[in-house]
PDB file of C-alpha atoms in Angstrom:
ATOM      1  CA  MET A   9     -68.314-146.318  54.513  1.00 46.00           C
ATOM      2  CA  LYS A  10     -69.763-148.276  51.782  1.00 54.00           C
ATOM      3  CA  PRO A  11     -70.595-146.666  48.559  1.00 55.00           C
ATOM      4  CA  ASN A  12     -74.226-147.812  48.714  1.00 57.00           C
ATOM      5  CA  GLU A  13     -74.804-146.424  52.133  1.00 58.00           C
ATOM      6  CA  GLU A  14     -75.916-142.905  52.456  1.00 54.00           C
ATOM      7  CA  THR A  15     -75.326-140.712  55.358  1.00 60.00           C
ATOM      8  CA  PRO A  16     -78.109-138.712  56.953  1.00 61.00           C
ATOM      9  CA  LEU A  17     -76.298-135.553  55.984  1.00 66.00           C
ATOM     10  CA  ASP A  18     -76.406-136.476  52.384  1.00 82.00           C
ATOM     11  CA  GLU A  19     -80.037-137.310  52.660  1.00 81.00           C
ATOM     12  CA  MET A  20     -80.806-133.913  54.187  1.00 83.00           C
ATOM     13  CA  THR A  21     -78.818-132.156  51.520  1.00 85.00           C
ATOM     14  CA  LEU A  22     -80.552-134.111  48.866  1.00 85.00           C
ATOM     15  CA  THR A  23     -83.932-133.354  50.381  1.00 87.00           C
ATOM     16  CA  ALA A  24     -83.069-129.670  50.589  1.00 87.00           C
ATOM     17  CA  VAL A  25     -81.837-129.585  46.996  1.00 88.00           C
ATOM     18  CA  LEU A  26     -84.874-131.465  45.808  1.00 89.00           C
ATOM     19  CA  SER A  27     -87.241-129.232  47.759  1.00 91.00           C
ATOM     20  CA  ASP A  28     -85.467-126.172  46.294  1.00 90.00           C
ATOM     21  CA  HIS A  29     -85.752-127.724  42.871  1.00 90.00           C
ATOM     22  CA  VAL A  30     -89.426-128.518  43.420  1.00 93.00           C
ATOM     23  CA  GLN A  31     -89.986-124.945  44.628  1.00 93.00           C
ATOM     24  CA  GLU A  32     -88.256-123.579  41.512  1.00 92.00           C
ATOM     25  CA  LEU A  33     -90.409-125.819  39.337  1.00 93.00           C
ATOM     26  CA  LYS A  34     -93.508-124.555  41.139  1.00 93.00           C
ATOM     27  CA  ASP A  35     -92.332-120.966  40.655  1.00 93.00           C
ATOM     28  CA  ILE A  36     -91.706-121.636  36.978  1.00 94.00           C
ATOM     29  CA  ASN A  37     -95.078-123.317  36.691  1.00 93.00           C
ATOM     30  CA  ASP A  38     -96.748-120.326  38.401  1.00 94.00           C
ATOM     31  CA  PHE A  39     -94.869-117.967  36.100  1.00 94.00           C
ATOM     32  CA  ILE A  40     -96.030-119.943  33.065  1.00 94.00           C
ATOM     33  CA  LYS A  41     -99.620-119.896  34.346  1.00 94.00           C
ATOM     34  CA  ARG A  42     -99.442-116.120  34.868  1.00 94.00           C
ATOM     35  CA  GLN A  43     -98.032-115.683  31.382  1.00 94.00           C
ATOM     36  CA  GLN A  44    -100.772-117.883  29.954  1.00 94.00           C
ATOM     37  CA  ASN A  45    -103.382-115.863  31.871  1.00 94.00           C
ATOM     38  CA  GLN A  46    -101.899-112.645  30.513  1.00 94.00           C
ATOM     39  CA  ILE A  47    -101.884-114.091  26.979  1.00 94.00           C
ATOM     40  CA  GLU A  48    -105.502-115.181  27.403  1.00 94.00           C
ATOM     41  CA  GLN A  49    -106.437-111.719  28.680  1.00 94.00           C
ATOM     42  CA  LYS A  50    -104.622-110.103  25.757  1.00 93.00           C
ATOM     43  CA  ASP A  51    -106.346-112.497  23.368  1.00 93.00           C
ATOM     44  CA  LYS A  52    -109.693-111.511  24.890  1.00 94.00           C
ATOM     45  CA  LEU A  53    -108.804-107.830  24.560  1.00 93.00           C
ATOM     46  CA  LEU A  54    -107.730-108.379  20.960  1.00 93.00           C
ATOM     47  CA  LEU A  55    -110.986-110.185  20.205  1.00 93.00           C
ATOM     48  CA  GLU A  56    -112.961-107.337  21.786  1.00 94.00           C
ATOM     49  CA  LYS A  57    -110.945-104.771  19.839  1.00 92.00           C
ATOM     50  CA  GLU A  58    -111.425-106.775  16.650  1.00 93.00           C
ATOM     51  CA  LYS A  59    -115.183-106.932  17.267  1.00 93.00           C
ATOM     52  CA  LEU A  60    -115.212-103.196  17.945  1.00 92.00           C
ATOM     53  CA  SER A  61    -113.180-102.529  14.798  1.00 93.00           C
ATOM     54  CA  GLN A  62    -115.481-104.755  12.783  1.00 92.00           C
ATOM     55  CA  ALA A  63    -118.523-102.945  14.205  1.00 92.00           C
ATOM     56  CA  LEU A  64    -116.970 -99.559  13.342  1.00 92.00           C
ATOM     57  CA  LEU A  65    -116.111-100.795   9.860  1.00 91.00           C
ATOM     58  CA  ASN A  66    -119.651-102.070   9.316  1.00 91.00           C
ATOM     59  CA  ASN A  67    -121.020 -98.773  10.631  1.00 90.00           C
ATOM     60  CA  PHE A  68    -118.733 -96.859   8.255  1.00 89.00           C
ATOM     61  CA  GLU A  69    -119.754 -99.050   5.320  1.00 89.00           C
ATOM     62  CA  ALA A  70    -123.428 -98.507   6.140  1.00 88.00           C
ATOM     63  CA  LYS A  71    -122.917 -94.745   6.328  1.00 86.00           C
ATOM     64  CA  PHE A  72    -120.817 -94.771   3.165  1.00 84.00           C
ATOM     65  CA  LYS A  73    -123.502 -96.674   1.255  1.00 85.00           C
ATOM     66  CA  SER A  74    -126.174 -94.243   2.413  1.00 84.00           C
ATOM     67  CA  ILE A  75    -124.241 -91.183   1.213  1.00 83.00           C
ATOM     68  CA  ILE A  76    -125.836 -89.589  -1.823  1.00 84.00           C
ATOM     69  CA  ILE A  77    -123.692 -87.089  -3.658  1.00 83.00           C
ATOM     70  CA  GLN A  78    -125.589 -84.455  -5.553  1.00 84.00           C
ATOM     71  CA  ALA A  79    -123.684 -81.961  -7.611  1.00 83.00           C
ATOM     72  CA  PRO A  80    -125.079 -78.445  -7.594  1.00 83.00           C
ATOM     73  CA  LYS A  81    -126.926 -77.442 -10.697  1.00 83.00           C
ATOM     74  CA  ALA A  82    -124.754 -75.561 -13.137  1.00 82.00           C
ATOM     75  CA  ASP A  83    -125.436 -71.862 -13.649  1.00 83.00           C
ATOM     76  CA  LEU A  84    -126.119 -71.663 -17.373  1.00 85.00           C
ATOM     77  CA  SER A  85    -127.583 -68.163 -17.328  1.00 87.00           C
ATOM     78  CA  GLU A  86    -124.537 -66.616 -19.034  1.00 90.00           C
ATOM     79  CA  VAL A  87    -124.509 -69.268 -21.762  1.00 89.00           C
ATOM     80  CA  ASN A  88    -128.246 -68.839 -22.280  1.00 91.00           C
ATOM     81  CA  ALA A  89    -127.824 -65.054 -22.520  1.00 92.00           C
ATOM     82  CA  ILE A  90    -125.112 -65.407 -25.166  1.00 93.00           C
ATOM     83  CA  LEU A  91    -127.222 -67.893 -27.141  1.00 93.00           C
ATOM     84  CA  ASP A  92    -130.252 -65.589 -26.908  1.00 93.00           C
ATOM     85  CA  LYS A  93    -128.205 -62.657 -28.266  1.00 94.00           C
ATOM     86  CA  GLY A  94    -126.887 -64.763 -31.143  1.00 93.00           C
ATOM     87  CA  LEU A  95    -130.327 -66.113 -32.029  1.00 93.00           C
ATOM     88  CA  THR A  96    -131.803 -62.598 -31.837  1.00 93.00           C
ATOM     89  CA  ASN A  97    -129.156 -61.335 -34.268  1.00 91.00           C
ATOM     90  CA  ILE A  98    -129.846 -64.222 -36.634  1.00 90.00           C
ATOM     91  CA  ASN A  99    -133.612 -63.611 -36.475  1.00 89.00           C
ATOM     92  CA  GLN A 100    -133.160 -59.886 -37.131  1.00 88.00           C
ATOM     93  CA  THR A 101    -130.967 -60.631 -40.130  1.00 85.00           C
ATOM     94  CA  ILE A 102    -133.517 -63.089 -41.510  1.00 83.00           C
ATOM     95  CA  GLN A 103    -136.373 -60.614 -40.970  1.00 81.00           C
ATOM     96  CA  LYS A 104    -134.543 -57.898 -42.892  1.00 83.00           C
ATOM     97  CA  GLY A 105    -134.779 -60.151 -45.882  1.00 77.00           C
ATOM     98  CA  PRO A 106    -132.242 -61.082 -48.483  1.00 74.00           C
ATOM     99  CA  ILE A 107    -130.621 -58.374 -50.532  1.00 75.00           C
ATOM    100  CA  PRO A 108    -131.622 -58.793 -54.164  1.00 78.00           C
ATOM    101  CA  ILE A 109    -128.810 -59.732 -56.445  1.00 82.00           C
ATOM    102  CA  THR A 110    -128.445 -57.401 -59.422  1.00 85.00           C
ATOM    103  CA  ARG A 111    -126.430 -58.444 -62.378  1.00 86.00           C
ATOM    104  CA  GLN A 112    -124.592 -55.736 -64.239  1.00 84.00           C
ATOM    105  CA  LEU A 113    -122.448 -55.965 -67.294  1.00 83.00           C
ATOM    106  CA  ARG A 114    -119.933 -53.175 -67.267  1.00 79.00           C
ATOM    107  CA  LEU A 115    -117.263 -52.355 -69.757  1.00 76.00           C
ATOM    108  CA  THR A 116    -114.512 -50.531 -67.991  1.00 76.00           C
ATOM    109  CA  LEU A 117    -111.814 -48.998 -70.051  1.00 71.00           C
ATOM    110  CA  PHE A 118    -109.947 -47.693 -67.081  1.00 71.00           C
ATOM    111  CA  PRO A 119    -110.058 -50.116 -64.122  1.00 74.00           C
ATOM    112  CA  GLU A 120    -109.652 -48.691 -60.669  1.00 73.00           C
ATOM    113  CA  GLN A 121    -106.541 -50.738 -59.938  1.00 74.00           C
ATOM    114  CA  ILE A 122    -104.532 -49.272 -62.867  1.00 75.00           C
ATOM    115  CA  ARG A 123    -104.262 -45.493 -63.040  1.00 74.00           C
ATOM    116  CA  SER A 124    -101.007 -44.980 -64.925  1.00 82.00           C
ATOM    117  CA  VAL A 125    -100.631 -42.533 -67.821  1.00 84.00           C
ATOM    118  CA  GLU A 126     -99.144 -45.169 -70.121  1.00 86.00           C
ATOM    119  CA  TYR A 127    -102.152 -47.438 -69.670  1.00 84.00           C
ATOM    120  CA  VAL A 128    -104.626 -44.638 -70.392  1.00 84.00           C
ATOM    121  CA  LYS A 129    -102.642 -43.575 -73.465  1.00 88.00           C
ATOM    122  CA  ALA A 130    -102.535 -47.158 -74.800  1.00 87.00           C
ATOM    123  CA  VAL A 131    -106.281 -47.666 -74.264  1.00 86.00           C
ATOM    124  CA  LEU A 132    -107.254 -44.367 -75.879  1.00 89.00           C
ATOM    125  CA  THR A 133    -105.013 -45.085 -78.868  1.00 93.00           C
ATOM    126  CA  ARG A 134    -106.655 -48.446 -79.428  1.00 92.00           C
ATOM    127  CA  VAL A 135    -110.143 -47.006 -79.003  1.00 92.00           C
ATOM    128  CA  ILE A 136    -109.439 -44.254 -81.547  1.00 95.00           C
ATOM    129  CA  TRP A 137    -108.039 -46.785 -84.036  1.00 96.00           C
ATOM    130  CA  CYS A 138    -111.078 -49.030 -83.555  1.00 96.00           C
ATOM    131  CA  ILE A 139    -113.465 -46.124 -84.181  1.00 96.00           C
ATOM    132  CA  LEU A 140    -111.556 -45.042 -87.307  1.00 97.00           C
ATOM    133  CA  THR A 141    -111.543 -48.620 -88.611  1.00 97.00           C
ATOM    134  CA  LEU A 142    -115.284 -48.925 -88.014  1.00 97.00           C
ATOM    135  CA  VAL A 143    -115.976 -45.629 -89.820  1.00 97.00           C
ATOM    136  CA  PHE A 144    -113.780 -46.714 -92.722  1.00 97.00           C
ATOM    137  CA  MET A 145    -115.584 -50.047 -93.005  1.00 97.00           C
ATOM    138  CA  VAL A 146    -119.006 -48.382 -92.961  1.00 97.00           C
ATOM    139  CA  LEU A 147    -117.958 -45.961 -95.667  1.00 96.00           C
ATOM    140  CA  ALA A 148    -116.441 -48.744 -97.750  1.00 96.00           C
ATOM    141  CA  PHE A 149    -119.655 -50.755 -97.458  1.00 95.00           C
ATOM    142  CA  GLU A 150    -121.778 -47.772 -98.568  1.00 94.00           C
ATOM    143  CA  LEU A 151    -119.518 -47.142-101.553  1.00 94.00           C
ATOM    144  CA  LEU A 152    -119.699 -50.761-102.627  1.00 93.00           C
ATOM    145  CA  LYS A 153    -123.426 -50.721-102.219  1.00 92.00           C
ATOM    146  CA  MET A 154    -123.741 -47.628-104.451  1.00 92.00           C
ATOM    147  CA  ARG A 155    -121.564 -49.140-107.146  1.00 91.00           C
ATOM    148  CA  MET A 156    -123.498 -52.341-107.172  1.00 89.00           C
ATOM    149  CA  LYS A 157    -126.676 -50.604-108.133  1.00 79.00           C
TER     150      LYS A 157
END
């Protein structure tokens, strides 16, 4: 046998191996096509879901923009009642008129805060001495006046 010569058995084996290899390549190619089809289908589903999500988001934004929030009006009846009472009191006080201011000059020998016996004794002693001095001065003036004539 020469090395360049092939036997029919080798050719059949080679054909079988090659046909198996070709079949495997076809199977791999089919598998790849199925995977690509699945990827394309998933891409289509994702695009549909994205469009649906975008539509929902736009719908939400439209609803959100159309929402008008109005706070309920505050109940100020209690505050108004308190203010009315205060203003009524002020008006009544003004209508009564101002109390006239009277000015009094009072000489108090015995103030209300000090009620001790020593204080009263000291004040009375000074008052008596002042009265005696005044009487003495008046008498002295009259005597001098009589002598001068």
